[in-house]
Short mmCIF file of C-alpha atoms in Angstrom, two decimals:
data_model
loop_
_atom_site.label_atom_id
_atom_site.label_comp_id
_atom_site.label_asym_id
_atom_site.label_seq_id
_atom_site.Cartn_x
_atom_site.Cartn_y
_atom_site.Cartn_z
CA ASP A 926 211.12 -44.73 170.47
CA GLY A 927 212.11 -46.78 166.86
CA GLY A 928 215.45 -45.03 167.01
CA ILE A 929 216.60 -46.07 170.34
CA THR A 930 217.46 -49.67 171.06
CA GLN A 931 217.54 -51.54 174.70
CA SER A 932 218.67 -55.09 175.32
CA PRO A 933 217.97 -57.11 176.83
CA LYS A 934 214.35 -56.29 177.68
CA TYR A 935 214.49 -58.75 180.79
CA LEU A 936 217.90 -58.94 182.62
CA PHE A 937 218.82 -61.29 185.99
CA ARG A 938 221.50 -60.53 187.94
CA LYS A 939 223.22 -63.06 190.39
CA GLU A 940 225.00 -62.00 193.41
CA GLY A 941 228.49 -60.68 193.10
CA GLN A 942 227.74 -60.37 189.39
CA ASN A 943 228.31 -56.85 187.11
CA VAL A 944 225.54 -56.73 184.43
CA THR A 945 226.14 -54.66 181.00
CA LEU A 946 223.01 -53.01 179.50
CA SER A 947 223.04 -51.81 175.76
CA CYS A 948 221.59 -48.65 174.40
CA GLU A 949 222.19 -47.63 170.65
CA GLN A 950 220.58 -44.93 168.69
CA ASN A 951 220.27 -43.95 165.40
CA LEU A 952 219.01 -40.98 165.79
CA ASN A 953 222.09 -38.92 165.33
CA HIS A 954 221.62 -37.26 168.96
CA ASP A 955 224.98 -35.75 170.89
CA ALA A 956 223.67 -36.69 174.48
CA MET A 957 222.86 -39.48 176.15
CA TYR A 958 221.02 -40.18 179.37
CA TRP A 959 220.64 -43.57 181.69
CA TYR A 960 217.92 -43.22 184.10
CA ARG A 961 215.90 -45.51 187.16
CA GLN A 962 212.65 -45.83 187.90
CA ASP A 963 211.52 -47.70 190.71
CA PRO A 964 207.81 -48.94 190.89
CA GLY A 965 205.36 -46.01 191.25
CA GLN A 966 208.15 -43.84 191.02
CA GLY A 967 209.86 -41.20 188.72
CA LEU A 968 212.82 -40.80 186.82
CA ARG A 969 216.18 -41.01 188.22
CA LEU A 970 219.42 -39.74 186.82
CA ILE A 971 222.33 -42.31 186.91
CA TYR A 972 224.63 -41.16 184.31
CA TYR A 973 224.50 -38.93 181.34
CA SER A 974 226.88 -37.82 178.55
CA GLN A 975 226.80 -35.11 176.06
CA ILE A 976 229.69 -36.02 173.33
CA VAL A 977 231.82 -39.37 172.64
CA ASN A 978 234.30 -39.79 175.50
CA ASP A 979 232.81 -37.64 177.92
CA PHE A 980 230.60 -38.28 180.56
CA GLN A 981 229.45 -37.16 184.45
CA LYS A 982 227.45 -38.97 187.01
CA GLY A 983 223.64 -37.80 187.80
CA ASP A 984 222.06 -38.11 191.17
CA ILE A 985 222.53 -41.80 191.81
CA ALA A 986 225.41 -42.81 189.83
CA GLU A 987 226.96 -44.51 192.70
CA GLY A 988 227.58 -48.78 191.69
CA TYR A 989 227.12 -47.95 188.01
CA SER A 990 229.19 -47.58 185.56
CA VAL A 991 229.59 -46.28 181.98
CA SER A 992 231.19 -45.52 178.64
CA ARG A 993 230.61 -43.41 175.53
CA GLU A 994 233.41 -44.35 172.72
CA LYS A 995 230.84 -44.25 170.15
CA LYS A 996 228.55 -41.48 169.32
CA GLU A 997 225.82 -44.51 168.82
CA SER A 998 226.17 -46.65 171.91
CA PHE A 999 226.24 -45.38 175.67
CA PRO A 1000 226.38 -49.56 178.00
CA LEU A 1001 225.46 -49.03 181.72
CA THR A 1002 227.26 -51.56 183.83
CA VAL A 1003 225.13 -52.33 186.86
CA THR A 1004 228.29 -53.27 188.77
CA SER A 1005 228.00 -55.76 192.15
CA ALA A 1006 228.76 -52.79 194.31
CA GLN A 1007 225.01 -51.61 193.57
CA LYS A 1008 223.58 -53.62 196.95
CA ASN A 1009 219.72 -52.95 195.18
CA PRO A 1010 219.72 -52.65 191.55
CA THR A 1011 216.37 -54.25 190.75
CA ALA A 1012 214.71 -51.20 188.81
CA PHE A 1013 213.55 -50.46 185.33
CA TYR A 1014 216.23 -48.80 183.40
CA LEU A 1015 215.66 -46.33 180.78
CA CYS A 1016 218.32 -45.03 178.40
CA ALA A 1017 217.04 -41.69 176.65
CA THR A 1018 218.79 -39.09 173.60
CA LYS A 1019 218.36 -35.80 173.15
CA GLY A 1020 219.41 -33.96 169.64
CA GLY A 1021 219.95 -30.10 169.47
CA SER A 1022 220.53 -27.52 171.78
CA GLY A 1023 217.82 -25.41 173.60
CA ASN A 1024 214.49 -26.27 173.87
CA GLN A 1025 214.31 -30.04 172.80
CA PRO A 1026 212.88 -33.24 173.97
CA GLN A 1027 214.52 -36.20 175.33
CA HIS A 1028 213.51 -39.81 173.45
CA PHE A 1029 213.59 -42.71 175.23
CA GLY A 1030 214.27 -46.45 175.05
CA ASP A 1031 211.73 -48.80 175.72
CA GLY A 1032 213.58 -49.60 179.17
CA THR A 1033 215.13 -52.84 180.71
CA ARG A 1034 214.33 -54.55 183.77
CA LEU A 1035 216.86 -55.88 185.91
CA SER A 1036 216.45 -58.05 188.99
CA ILE A 1037 217.92 -60.41 191.63
CA LEU A 1038 218.55 -63.85 190.95
CA SER B 1497 216.15 -34.39 192.38
CA GLN B 1498 212.73 -34.48 192.48
CA GLN B 1499 211.03 -31.12 192.31
CA GLY B 1500 208.79 -31.52 190.17
CA GLU B 1501 204.70 -32.76 191.77
CA GLU B 1502 202.09 -33.88 189.94
CA ASP B 1503 198.70 -33.81 190.59
CA PRO B 1504 196.96 -35.99 191.52
CA GLN B 1505 198.90 -39.30 191.76
CA ALA B 1506 195.94 -41.21 190.81
CA LEU B 1507 192.86 -40.37 188.36
CA SER B 1508 190.33 -42.70 187.20
CA ILE B 1509 187.78 -41.63 185.16
CA GLN B 1510 185.00 -42.70 182.12
CA GLU B 1511 185.53 -42.81 178.62
CA GLY B 1512 184.65 -39.50 177.40
CA GLU B 1513 185.55 -37.57 180.00
CA ASN B 1514 187.97 -35.31 180.09
CA ALA B 1515 191.13 -35.18 182.56
CA THR B 1516 193.27 -32.75 183.95
CA MET B 1517 196.78 -33.27 186.02
CA ASN B 1518 198.46 -30.87 187.36
CA CYS B 1519 202.48 -30.01 187.72
CA SER B 1520 204.39 -27.83 190.12
CA TYR B 1521 208.01 -26.59 190.34
CA LYS B 1522 210.06 -24.99 192.31
CA THR B 1523 212.92 -23.19 190.73
CA SER B 1524 212.65 -21.00 187.21
CA ILE B 1525 213.08 -23.17 184.06
CA ASN B 1526 213.63 -23.11 180.73
CA ASN B 1527 210.66 -25.17 179.48
CA LEU B 1528 208.41 -27.97 181.01
CA GLN B 1529 207.77 -31.22 179.29
CA TRP B 1530 204.95 -33.72 179.61
CA TYR B 1531 205.40 -37.21 178.93
CA ARG B 1532 203.04 -40.45 179.15
CA GLN B 1533 204.37 -43.91 180.38
CA ASN B 1534 202.50 -46.83 179.08
CA SER B 1535 203.07 -49.93 181.40
CA GLY B 1536 206.82 -51.87 181.01
CA ARG B 1537 206.97 -49.52 178.16
CA GLY B 1538 209.84 -46.24 177.93
CA LEU B 1539 208.31 -42.63 178.18
CA VAL B 1540 207.01 -41.10 174.60
CA HIS B 1541 207.15 -36.99 174.55
CA LEU B 1542 203.88 -35.52 174.33
CA ILE B 1543 204.57 -31.51 174.41
CA LEU B 1544 207.25 -29.34 175.23
CA ILE B 1545 206.06 -25.31 176.36
CA ARG B 1546 208.59 -22.82 177.05
CA SER B 1547 208.78 -20.70 179.88
CA ASN B 1548 207.55 -17.49 177.52
CA GLU B 1549 204.37 -19.32 176.10
CA ARG B 1550 201.62 -19.53 178.01
CA GLU B 1551 199.31 -22.57 176.06
CA LYS B 1552 199.98 -25.19 173.81
CA HIS B 1553 198.09 -27.56 171.62
CA SER B 1554 198.32 -30.95 170.24
CA GLY B 1555 195.52 -32.84 168.97
CA ARG B 1556 193.26 -33.72 171.82
CA LEU B 1557 195.78 -32.25 174.97
CA ARG B 1558 195.99 -28.79 175.84
CA VAL B 1559 198.99 -27.32 177.84
CA THR B 1560 199.29 -24.43 180.05
CA LEU B 1561 201.97 -22.54 182.31
CA ASP B 1562 201.71 -20.43 184.56
CA THR B 1563 205.75 -18.86 185.73
CA SER B 1564 204.07 -16.45 188.38
CA LYS B 1565 202.50 -19.86 190.33
CA LYS B 1566 205.17 -22.04 189.06
CA SER B 1567 202.44 -24.35 187.80
CA SER B 1568 201.24 -26.09 184.28
CA SER B 1569 198.66 -28.27 183.96
CA LEU B 1570 197.62 -31.55 181.46
CA LEU B 1571 194.50 -31.35 179.61
CA ILE B 1572 193.16 -34.51 177.77
CA THR B 1573 189.88 -33.94 176.17
CA ALA B 1574 187.53 -36.60 175.06
CA SER B 1575 189.74 -39.83 176.68
CA ARG B 1576 190.11 -42.68 175.32
CA ALA B 1577 190.72 -46.28 177.02
CA ALA B 1578 194.21 -46.06 175.33
CA ASP B 1579 195.24 -42.79 177.10
CA THR B 1580 195.69 -44.83 180.13
CA ALA B 1581 198.91 -44.61 181.61
CA SER B 1582 201.41 -42.65 183.36
CA TYR B 1583 202.22 -39.01 183.12
CA PHE B 1584 204.96 -37.14 184.17
CA CYS B 1585 206.19 -33.35 183.82
CA ALA B 1586 209.70 -32.60 183.48
CA THR B 1587 211.54 -29.02 184.01
CA ASP B 1588 214.11 -28.07 182.00
CA PRO B 1589 216.31 -25.30 184.48
CA PRO B 1590 218.35 -22.58 183.11
CA GLY B 1591 222.26 -22.65 183.99
CA SER B 1592 221.79 -26.40 183.11
CA GLY B 1593 223.73 -25.67 179.62
CA ASN B 1594 223.65 -28.14 177.16
CA ASN B 1595 223.64 -30.99 179.21
CA ARG B 1596 219.78 -30.27 179.95
CA LYS B 1597 219.60 -32.40 183.02
CA LEU B 1598 215.35 -32.33 183.23
CA ILE B 1599 214.07 -32.38 187.32
CA TRP B 1600 211.16 -35.47 186.83
CA GLY B 1601 207.91 -35.29 188.53
CA LEU B 1602 206.40 -38.33 190.16
CA GLY B 1603 203.77 -38.60 187.81
CA THR B 1604 199.99 -39.35 187.99
CA SER B 1605 198.71 -42.74 186.98
CA LEU B 1606 195.53 -42.24 184.64
CA ALA B 1607 192.91 -45.14 184.25
CA VAL B 1608 190.35 -44.50 181.44
CA ASN B 1609 187.63 -46.84 182.14
CA PRO B 1610 185.64 -48.29 179.02
#
């Protein structure tokens, strides 16, 4: 989706290291989401944010942290407390209210060194 | 939590054939959404069908919704090799407000053979 940029595309984490995944959008959408996808699986919600300076835990927030200081940006930090971080991470946005779909970035693949 | 269930988990067809995927869910919904994911890429929205709608079309895609059976189907007609991807359904339950936490299925992996 051209309006959502995730970086880097590939990321490697060493033991005990925190890493931050970037998600930037130019769609002017209020809501932003972080999902984790494991091989052959569906999407699991990590964190989501409806407005700047506000965010809520999803279903699997342990070992992750986020911030929402700007409408355009919703970075995700994978902390050393997340013992199994190897996965495909997807950022999504949603505009308006009511019946609107989510729009996705192209993902970041995180692996353990 | 994963409440949507796609059926089948995997589907292999020849180019030109039709592909049908089904999605069942457990709660009442505001709408149901279908997405496509090519290998190693993000998801792309295909069709959103509201709870008061029964059928929607978009090009070669046809989605039906049966709220009494809590199920939906996605039909891809005259399939092409480029349709090879994973297809996910997601339900938008009532009461989630503007936060809109979708409930995702596990996906159907479609392979269209040339």
